[in-house]
Amino acid sequence: MRFKLPLLAIGLEVAMIVLFALFVHYETDHNVHQQINTTTPGAVDKFLVSYALFQDVHVMIFVGFGFLMTFLKKYGFSSVGINLFIAALGLQWGTLIRGILHHHNQEIHVEIENMINADFSTATVLISFGAVLGKISPIQMLIMTIIEITVFIGNEYLVGEIFKASDIGASMTIHAFGAYFGLAAAGILYRPGLRKEHDNEESVYHSDLFAMIGTLFLWIFWPSFNSAIADAGEKQYRAIINTYFSLAACVVTAYAFSSLVEHRGKLDMVHIQNATLAGGVAVGTCADMEIYPYISMIIGSIAAMVSVLGFKFLTVYPGHASSCTRFFHWNSSWWRADHRFNSKATYLGTAT
Amino acid sequence: MRFKLPLLAIGLEVAMIVLFALFVHYETDHNVHQQINTTTPGAVDKFLVSYALFQDVHVMIFVGFGFLMTFLKKYGFSSVGINLFIAALGLQWGTLIRGILHHHNQEIHVEIENMINADFSTATVLISFGAVLGKISPIQMLIMTIIEITVFIGNEYLVGEIFKASDIGASMTIHAFGAYFGLAAAGILYRPGLRKEHDNEESVYHSDLFAMIGTLFLWIFWPSFNSAIADAGEKQYRAIINTYFSLAACVVTAYAFSSLVEHRGKLDMVHIQNATLAGGVAVGTCADMEIYPYISMIIGSIAAMVSVLGFKFLTVYPGHASSCTRFFHWNSSWWRADHRFNSKATYLGTAT
Amino acid sequence: MRFKLPLLAIGLEVAMIVLFALFVHYETDHNVHQQINTTTPGAVDKFLVSYALFQDVHVMIFVGFGFLMTFLKKYGFSSVGINLFIAALGLQWGTLIRGILHHHNQEIHVEIENMINADFSTATVLISFGAVLGKISPIQMLIMTIIEITVFIGNEYLVGEIFKASDIGASMTIHAFGAYFGLAAAGILYRPGLRKEHDNEESVYHSDLFAMIGTLFLWIFWPSFNSAIADAGEKQYRAIINTYFSLAACVVTAYAFSSLVEHRGKLDMVHIQNATLAGGVAVGTCADMEIYPYISMIIGSIAAMVSVLGFKFLTVYPGHASSCTRFFHWNSSWWRADHRFNSKATYLGTAT
């Protein structure tokens, strides 16, 4: 029994190494020379821009998501520790699956963009993780990581390549998908007996401050998340600006509604830790479009409002952790429905 | 009564959205094409450099200032939570006011530099916030944010555009201004009865470690703060180098003087959390000039010395929080007087 | 007695300022114009890339190493506070010594690369610091900083310039050197009486979460550490990719072995905080070579394995802190032996 986890993890890592040996190469010299060449400055830029944006996303995945769930006083180690474990496994698997699907040949050529996409594919598992924290064993978590990333990349391929829907910040494919997958997993793992373990779902003063580390690094770098894979130039610039203002408006509205719904007008740390990020998710799908800053701010404000009200008034499964994820992403799923139309419009727009 | 805060916040956000709809646009296609164009690599650079520096400043504003004040054991949430609230509101207001003042036309064209300046304008409020933490209600805080940013941007315009004084790291306009504004506000809010609430102003072990997160991120990225709006090239390079060495010398001197003035030669965490940053403020005004690294180090050392001695021997209003801000910025105000001459010299220098 | 530390620190800082005044200048206008010129975009890039990588390394040094040792519940302030002190002193001294050795003339011209190397030279002291934390006074620490950086830079010059060994991530010169130096210092400072102070070497729940801040920022930015001084282009790109995958494989293997050797299959936070980083150290020496990602992953996995087993089964000096450093770096020293051959091969390779 106690050897199950180590043997599974070692087995998976050995499999990764074998698959990497067979399929994964550097960008070939020819391609590298075109892309990374000190005598062609434009190409160097692209490499370096990508790396700076990659590092912002990397901080979000490992510090942001890692600390976001530390507010549960008994799951601090699980949150930050298991987050690192599954993200490290997931990025290897994501590199492979995405490489196989997107390159259509015998070799996967790794460059910075693959690393950004590998990090993205772990994000979906980390979002689902929030819904099942405290209900799932590390072994189940590893299996869920492998399955979810495979399904995610298939779905992303479908949305992006077949339907050609616009989803630059991956709000649909990462956030809504991750939330639903997590809810489904939580539903399967749900046992009524767990209802009593309510005391594990409280937070203490310092654990809430640790969670703020996660929140703030996610909030700060979200413009990089939404622009990391956008086309360089105007689209990337608009993705940054739109996300910046959407998040700012989202914070003000989240605080206002938190104070409105809470007892005696106090602020609730759970709203502050989660609803403040809803603006980044909500604007994600259309961040690179010419929607103007004030529309971004309206999107961010509505996202914050829906997120706080969802936290407060909707609870399907018992427990803080699951409700947390659910209503953070209920919000994003609400937006998904809305953006389905936006996406279609964009599709028509880009097709023109 | 309990609806005051939410209604004020919602009202302000609605006003922001309306004003943004009326005035704020992206950089027009024409301008963007000149500035952000993948076929003209030099232009791409500028965009990307700016974004990397912006993200450093962004971390300082939200993680740096947010965690700096968490050392007060009962104000951890207030510090990091209200910091996020007022900074998110302030950056929207700052974008508007600065845009109106600096563009002199009907439209504000937002680019990365506007985002850096919007973040800068919130810094001044966050510094004042340190002086009034625990004495001010969130409602008063919101009103102070709107007023202070308006006055700050007017003052900055006066100093930079009319007097043409050099203040690249904005030590005068941001730090000294923010400190005095905060002291004035604390003076107005000061009531003798608060003298007894001294126990709220203590720190506990872990709250001091949280504060070090703020200190370290401010310390690390201060070279970016002082160089973010400097002219690309030599001036930006000098601003980085000078700030780097000023901060290094500042730390060594701050530790030496902390040990010198403390009981039995021990180090005081309050000095370490604050005086180590004085070098960044002090060198700010002249960071882009050719002052040579050793002069930066002398400036950093004197700043640390004045800051530690100020903390230790000067206390005007009672209370840790206010004294904290005061003497951190007493230092910068001391420098302000000094730099008034420097600035004049620079003015003559640049006029030549 | 109580004036020893402040007087030593002030004396050192005054000496630094005098030496900087005599030797340290900016890159001269002529050189700067070649390197940092907005009209030659390729040159601007180099400057900016370097600065982004420098900031990643800067975060590792001050936040990463600073918080890594906070897991010792009574040494949280010492860890993060003394780390800042010795790193700030060390980077000034490192700039001087390295400048004198590498420029062979009367003037040291500071640019971003000098700042990266100055930060690097402090890393070796911070690694040694881990072995002596709780056994050493601040005065001894300052003296050790000055001595160790001098020896380190001499050794680095020998390895890099005379032997021309490849060591791009400085695994040998920084990590193995720092570990051995620290062990030697711990051996000198070791007194049997300290064996009883075992209770100071425990961790508490929150101190382990603080340590994870250090671990995660080191882990995230290690690709920047291993590529910061690599040749721009292909080599830098390979150093990033190899380190990224080595670290990912290292995490999965470290968790597997931690669970394997621990009681009832539980995970040990000390392994997670340290063994997860072994992959970055291990791949450092050869990160810029064309070793292919799967070899990086094998290196990372073996490093994790050796690190966890070393922590578990080898204890030479008593105490958590010293064992911690020792076996984290036992691992790197093990690799050192191995890489001596790699290095030779590289030497032959580059000589061809």
PDB file of C-alpha atoms in Angstrom, chain B residues 41-43 45-46 49 52-53 56 204-210 212-213 215-217 219-225 227 232-234 236-238 240-242 244-245 247-253 255-257 259-265 267 269 272 276 287 289-298 301, chain C residues 2-3 5-7 9-10 12-13 16-17 20-21 24-29 32-33 36-38 41-42 44-45 47-48 51-52 54-55 58-59 62-63 66-67 70 72-78 80-82 84-85 88-89 91-92 95 109-112 114-116 118-119 204 206-207 210 213 217:
ATOM      1  CA  PRO B  41      12.628  45.504 -34.107  1.00  0.00           C
ATOM      2  CA  GLY B  42      13.835  48.604 -32.253  1.00  0.00           C
ATOM      3  CA  ALA B  43      10.237  49.590 -31.612  1.00  0.00           C
ATOM      4  CA  ASP B  45      12.068  46.393 -27.833  1.00  0.00           C
ATOM      5  CA  LYS B  46      10.781  49.570 -26.350  1.00  0.00           C
ATOM      6  CA  VAL B  49      11.351  46.610 -22.066  1.00  0.00           C
ATOM      7  CA  ALA B  52       9.173  44.006 -18.090  1.00  0.00           C
ATOM      8  CA  LEU B  53       9.869  47.143 -16.049  1.00  0.00           C
ATOM      9  CA  ASP B  56       8.603  44.840 -11.656  1.00  0.00           C
ATOM     10  CA  VAL B 204       4.539  38.974  16.299  1.00  0.00           C
ATOM     11  CA  TYR B 205       7.188  36.673  14.967  1.00  0.00           C
ATOM     12  CA  HIS B 206       5.386  35.510  11.850  1.00  0.00           C
ATOM     13  CA  SER B 207       3.938  38.915  11.017  1.00  0.00           C
ATOM     14  CA  ASP B 208       7.515  40.210  10.844  1.00  0.00           C
ATOM     15  CA  LEU B 209       8.395  37.492   8.343  1.00  0.00           C
ATOM     16  CA  PHE B 210       5.396  38.481   6.217  1.00  0.00           C
ATOM     17  CA  MET B 212       9.999  40.885   5.005  1.00  0.00           C
ATOM     18  CA  ILE B 213       8.253  39.609   1.847  1.00  0.00           C
ATOM     19  CA  THR B 215      10.590  44.636   2.066  1.00  0.00           C
ATOM     20  CA  LEU B 216      12.505  42.210  -0.129  1.00  0.00           C
ATOM     21  CA  PHE B 217      10.356  42.669  -3.228  1.00  0.00           C
ATOM     22  CA  TRP B 219      14.327  46.229  -2.340  1.00  0.00           C
ATOM     23  CA  ILE B 220      14.887  43.866  -5.288  1.00  0.00           C
ATOM     24  CA  PHE B 221      12.850  45.804  -7.838  1.00  0.00           C
ATOM     25  CA  TRP B 222      13.748  49.358  -6.764  1.00  0.00           C
ATOM     26  CA  PRO B 223      16.264  49.664  -9.627  1.00  0.00           C
ATOM     27  CA  SER B 224      13.313  49.090 -11.966  1.00  0.00           C
ATOM     28  CA  PHE B 225      11.246  51.719 -10.114  1.00  0.00           C
ATOM     29  CA  SER B 227      14.613  53.495 -14.167  1.00  0.00           C
ATOM     30  CA  ALA B 232      16.126  54.292 -22.762  1.00  0.00           C
ATOM     31  CA  GLY B 233      19.874  53.812 -23.121  1.00  0.00           C
ATOM     32  CA  GLU B 234      22.537  55.435 -20.956  1.00  0.00           C
ATOM     33  CA  GLN B 236      18.188  54.037 -17.850  1.00  0.00           C
ATOM     34  CA  TYR B 237      21.385  52.037 -17.457  1.00  0.00           C
ATOM     35  CA  ARG B 238      22.825  54.518 -14.947  1.00  0.00           C
ATOM     36  CA  ILE B 240      19.738  50.834 -12.592  1.00  0.00           C
ATOM     37  CA  ILE B 241      23.428  50.715 -11.586  1.00  0.00           C
ATOM     38  CA  ASN B 242      23.206  53.654  -9.165  1.00  0.00           C
ATOM     39  CA  TYR B 244      21.636  48.816  -7.163  1.00  0.00           C
ATOM     40  CA  PHE B 245      24.758  50.042  -5.371  1.00  0.00           C
ATOM     41  CA  LEU B 247      20.643  49.921  -1.919  1.00  0.00           C
ATOM     42  CA  ALA B 248      23.530  47.542  -1.206  1.00  0.00           C
ATOM     43  CA  ALA B 249      25.432  50.175   0.788  1.00  0.00           C
ATOM     44  CA  CYS B 250      22.184  51.198   2.482  1.00  0.00           C
ATOM     45  CA  VAL B 251      21.629  47.664   3.834  1.00  0.00           C
ATOM     46  CA  VAL B 252      25.119  47.347   5.340  1.00  0.00           C
ATOM     47  CA  THR B 253      24.875  50.770   7.000  1.00  0.00           C
ATOM     48  CA  TYR B 255      22.370  46.948   9.951  1.00  0.00           C
ATOM     49  CA  ALA B 256      25.407  48.634  11.468  1.00  0.00           C
ATOM     50  CA  PHE B 257      23.382  51.518  12.916  1.00  0.00           C
ATOM     51  CA  SER B 259      22.985  47.200  16.018  1.00  0.00           C
ATOM     52  CA  LEU B 260      24.624  50.397  17.315  1.00  0.00           C
ATOM     53  CA  VAL B 261      21.471  51.982  18.738  1.00  0.00           C
ATOM     54  CA  GLU B 262      19.679  48.854  19.950  1.00  0.00           C
ATOM     55  CA  HIS B 263      19.918  47.345  23.383  1.00  0.00           C
ATOM     56  CA  ARG B 264      22.862  44.925  23.621  1.00  0.00           C
ATOM     57  CA  GLY B 265      23.740  45.312  19.933  1.00  0.00           C
ATOM     58  CA  LEU B 267      19.160  44.093  15.298  1.00  0.00           C
ATOM     59  CA  MET B 269      13.373  44.142  12.492  1.00  0.00           C
ATOM     60  CA  ILE B 272      15.637  46.127   8.619  1.00  0.00           C
ATOM     61  CA  THR B 276      17.125  49.193   4.024  1.00  0.00           C
ATOM     62  CA  ALA B 287      19.647  58.111 -10.196  1.00  0.00           C
ATOM     63  CA  MET B 289      22.772  61.230 -13.630  1.00  0.00           C
ATOM     64  CA  GLU B 290      26.463  60.460 -13.941  1.00  0.00           C
ATOM     65  CA  ILE B 291      27.058  60.561 -10.184  1.00  0.00           C
ATOM     66  CA  TYR B 292      29.290  57.450 -10.165  1.00  0.00           C
ATOM     67  CA  PRO B 293      28.581  54.331  -8.099  1.00  0.00           C
ATOM     68  CA  TYR B 294      30.541  55.467  -5.033  1.00  0.00           C
ATOM     69  CA  ILE B 295      28.434  58.608  -4.679  1.00  0.00           C
ATOM     70  CA  SER B 296      25.317  56.415  -4.877  1.00  0.00           C
ATOM     71  CA  MET B 297      26.776  54.313  -2.083  1.00  0.00           C
ATOM     72  CA  ILE B 298      27.452  57.399   0.055  1.00  0.00           C
ATOM     73  CA  SER B 301      24.662  54.965   3.532  1.00  0.00           C
TER      74      SER B 301
ATOM     75  CA  ARG C   2      28.511  45.328  21.486  1.00  0.00           C
ATOM     76  CA  PHE C   3      30.239  47.831  19.233  1.00  0.00           C
ATOM     77  CA  LEU C   5      29.563  44.376  14.773  1.00  0.00           C
ATOM     78  CA  PRO C   6      28.559  47.969  13.916  1.00  0.00           C
ATOM     79  CA  LEU C   7      32.175  49.116  13.769  1.00  0.00           C
ATOM     80  CA  ALA C   9      30.256  46.772   9.241  1.00  0.00           C
ATOM     81  CA  ILE C  10      30.837  50.531   9.028  1.00  0.00           C
ATOM     82  CA  LEU C  12      33.830  47.508   5.643  1.00  0.00           C
ATOM     83  CA  GLU C  13      31.314  49.841   4.003  1.00  0.00           C
ATOM     84  CA  MET C  16      34.016  49.593  -0.151  1.00  0.00           C
ATOM     85  CA  ILE C  17      33.140  53.213  -0.898  1.00  0.00           C
ATOM     86  CA  PHE C  20      34.654  51.997  -5.564  1.00  0.00           C
ATOM     87  CA  ALA C  21      35.709  55.649  -5.792  1.00  0.00           C
ATOM     88  CA  VAL C  24      34.628  51.523 -10.358  1.00  0.00           C
ATOM     89  CA  HIS C  25      33.194  53.499 -13.251  1.00  0.00           C
ATOM     90  CA  TYR C  26      30.237  53.144 -15.561  1.00  0.00           C
ATOM     91  CA  GLU C  27      30.862  51.555 -18.884  1.00  0.00           C
ATOM     92  CA  THR C  28      32.581  54.439 -20.674  1.00  0.00           C
ATOM     93  CA  ASP C  29      30.516  56.401 -23.140  1.00  0.00           C
ATOM     94  CA  VAL C  32      28.003  52.146 -23.772  1.00  0.00           C
ATOM     95  CA  HIS C  33      27.249  53.606 -27.141  1.00  0.00           C
ATOM     96  CA  ILE C  36      23.212  50.367 -25.406  1.00  0.00           C
ATOM     97  CA  ASN C  37      21.973  52.334 -28.303  1.00  0.00           C
ATOM     98  CA  THR C  38      18.389  52.773 -29.260  1.00  0.00           C
ATOM     99  CA  PRO C  41      18.230  47.480 -31.747  1.00  0.00           C
ATOM    100  CA  GLY C  42      20.341  44.313 -31.437  1.00  0.00           C
ATOM    101  CA  VAL C  44      19.416  47.242 -26.842  1.00  0.00           C
ATOM    102  CA  ASP C  45      18.187  43.675 -26.680  1.00  0.00           C
ATOM    103  CA  PHE C  47      21.034  45.038 -22.390  1.00  0.00           C
ATOM    104  CA  LEU C  48      17.403  44.293 -21.713  1.00  0.00           C
ATOM    105  CA  TYR C  51      18.406  42.964 -17.074  1.00  0.00           C
ATOM    106  CA  ALA C  52      15.391  40.619 -17.101  1.00  0.00           C
ATOM    107  CA  PHE C  54      19.449  39.685 -13.697  1.00  0.00           C
ATOM    108  CA  GLN C  55      16.149  40.416 -11.919  1.00  0.00           C
ATOM    109  CA  HIS C  58      18.195  38.852  -7.905  1.00  0.00           C
ATOM    110  CA  VAL C  59      14.878  37.393  -6.683  1.00  0.00           C
ATOM    111  CA  PHE C  62      17.269  37.682  -1.803  1.00  0.00           C
ATOM    112  CA  VAL C  63      13.861  35.970  -1.651  1.00  0.00           C
ATOM    113  CA  GLY C  66      16.454  34.247   2.179  1.00  0.00           C
ATOM    114  CA  PHE C  67      13.305  32.238   2.806  1.00  0.00           C
ATOM    115  CA  THR C  70      13.167  30.006   7.451  1.00  0.00           C
ATOM    116  CA  LEU C  72      14.025  26.467  11.373  1.00  0.00           C
ATOM    117  CA  LYS C  73      11.464  27.934  13.732  1.00  0.00           C
ATOM    118  CA  LYS C  74      13.916  29.991  15.819  1.00  0.00           C
ATOM    119  CA  TYR C  75      16.066  31.193  12.947  1.00  0.00           C
ATOM    120  CA  GLY C  76      13.470  32.808  10.711  1.00  0.00           C
ATOM    121  CA  PHE C  77      14.758  36.350  11.268  1.00  0.00           C
ATOM    122  CA  SER C  78      18.371  35.213  11.111  1.00  0.00           C
ATOM    123  CA  VAL C  80      16.022  36.130   5.973  1.00  0.00           C
ATOM    124  CA  GLY C  81      17.696  39.062   7.747  1.00  0.00           C
ATOM    125  CA  ILE C  82      21.325  37.914   7.764  1.00  0.00           C
ATOM    126  CA  LEU C  84      20.092  40.244   3.128  1.00  0.00           C
ATOM    127  CA  PHE C  85      23.026  41.625   5.136  1.00  0.00           C
ATOM    128  CA  ALA C  88      24.372  43.203   0.200  1.00  0.00           C
ATOM    129  CA  LEU C  89      27.952  43.277   1.483  1.00  0.00           C
ATOM    130  CA  LEU C  91      27.793  41.891  -3.983  1.00  0.00           C
ATOM    131  CA  GLN C  92      29.894  45.024  -3.443  1.00  0.00           C
ATOM    132  CA  THR C  95      32.033  43.485  -7.967  1.00  0.00           C
ATOM    133  CA  HIS C 109      33.485  49.214 -15.949  1.00  0.00           C
ATOM    134  CA  VAL C 110      30.170  48.162 -14.467  1.00  0.00           C
ATOM    135  CA  GLU C 111      27.354  46.886 -16.650  1.00  0.00           C
ATOM    136  CA  ILE C 112      24.451  44.485 -16.114  1.00  0.00           C
ATOM    137  CA  ASN C 114      28.817  42.587 -13.588  1.00  0.00           C
ATOM    138  CA  MET C 115      25.671  42.801 -11.495  1.00  0.00           C
ATOM    139  CA  ILE C 116      24.719  39.226 -12.446  1.00  0.00           C
ATOM    140  CA  ALA C 118      28.176  39.983  -8.287  1.00  0.00           C
ATOM    141  CA  ASP C 119      24.894  38.310  -7.345  1.00  0.00           C
ATOM    142  CA  VAL C 204       6.707  24.513  12.820  1.00  0.00           C
ATOM    143  CA  HIS C 206       3.995  28.054   9.243  1.00  0.00           C
ATOM    144  CA  SER C 207       7.775  28.204   9.127  1.00  0.00           C
ATOM    145  CA  PHE C 210       7.654  30.364   4.596  1.00  0.00           C
ATOM    146  CA  ILE C 213       8.350  30.663  -0.691  1.00  0.00           C
ATOM    147  CA  PHE C 217      11.209  31.150  -6.272  1.00  0.00           C
TER     148      PHE C 217
END
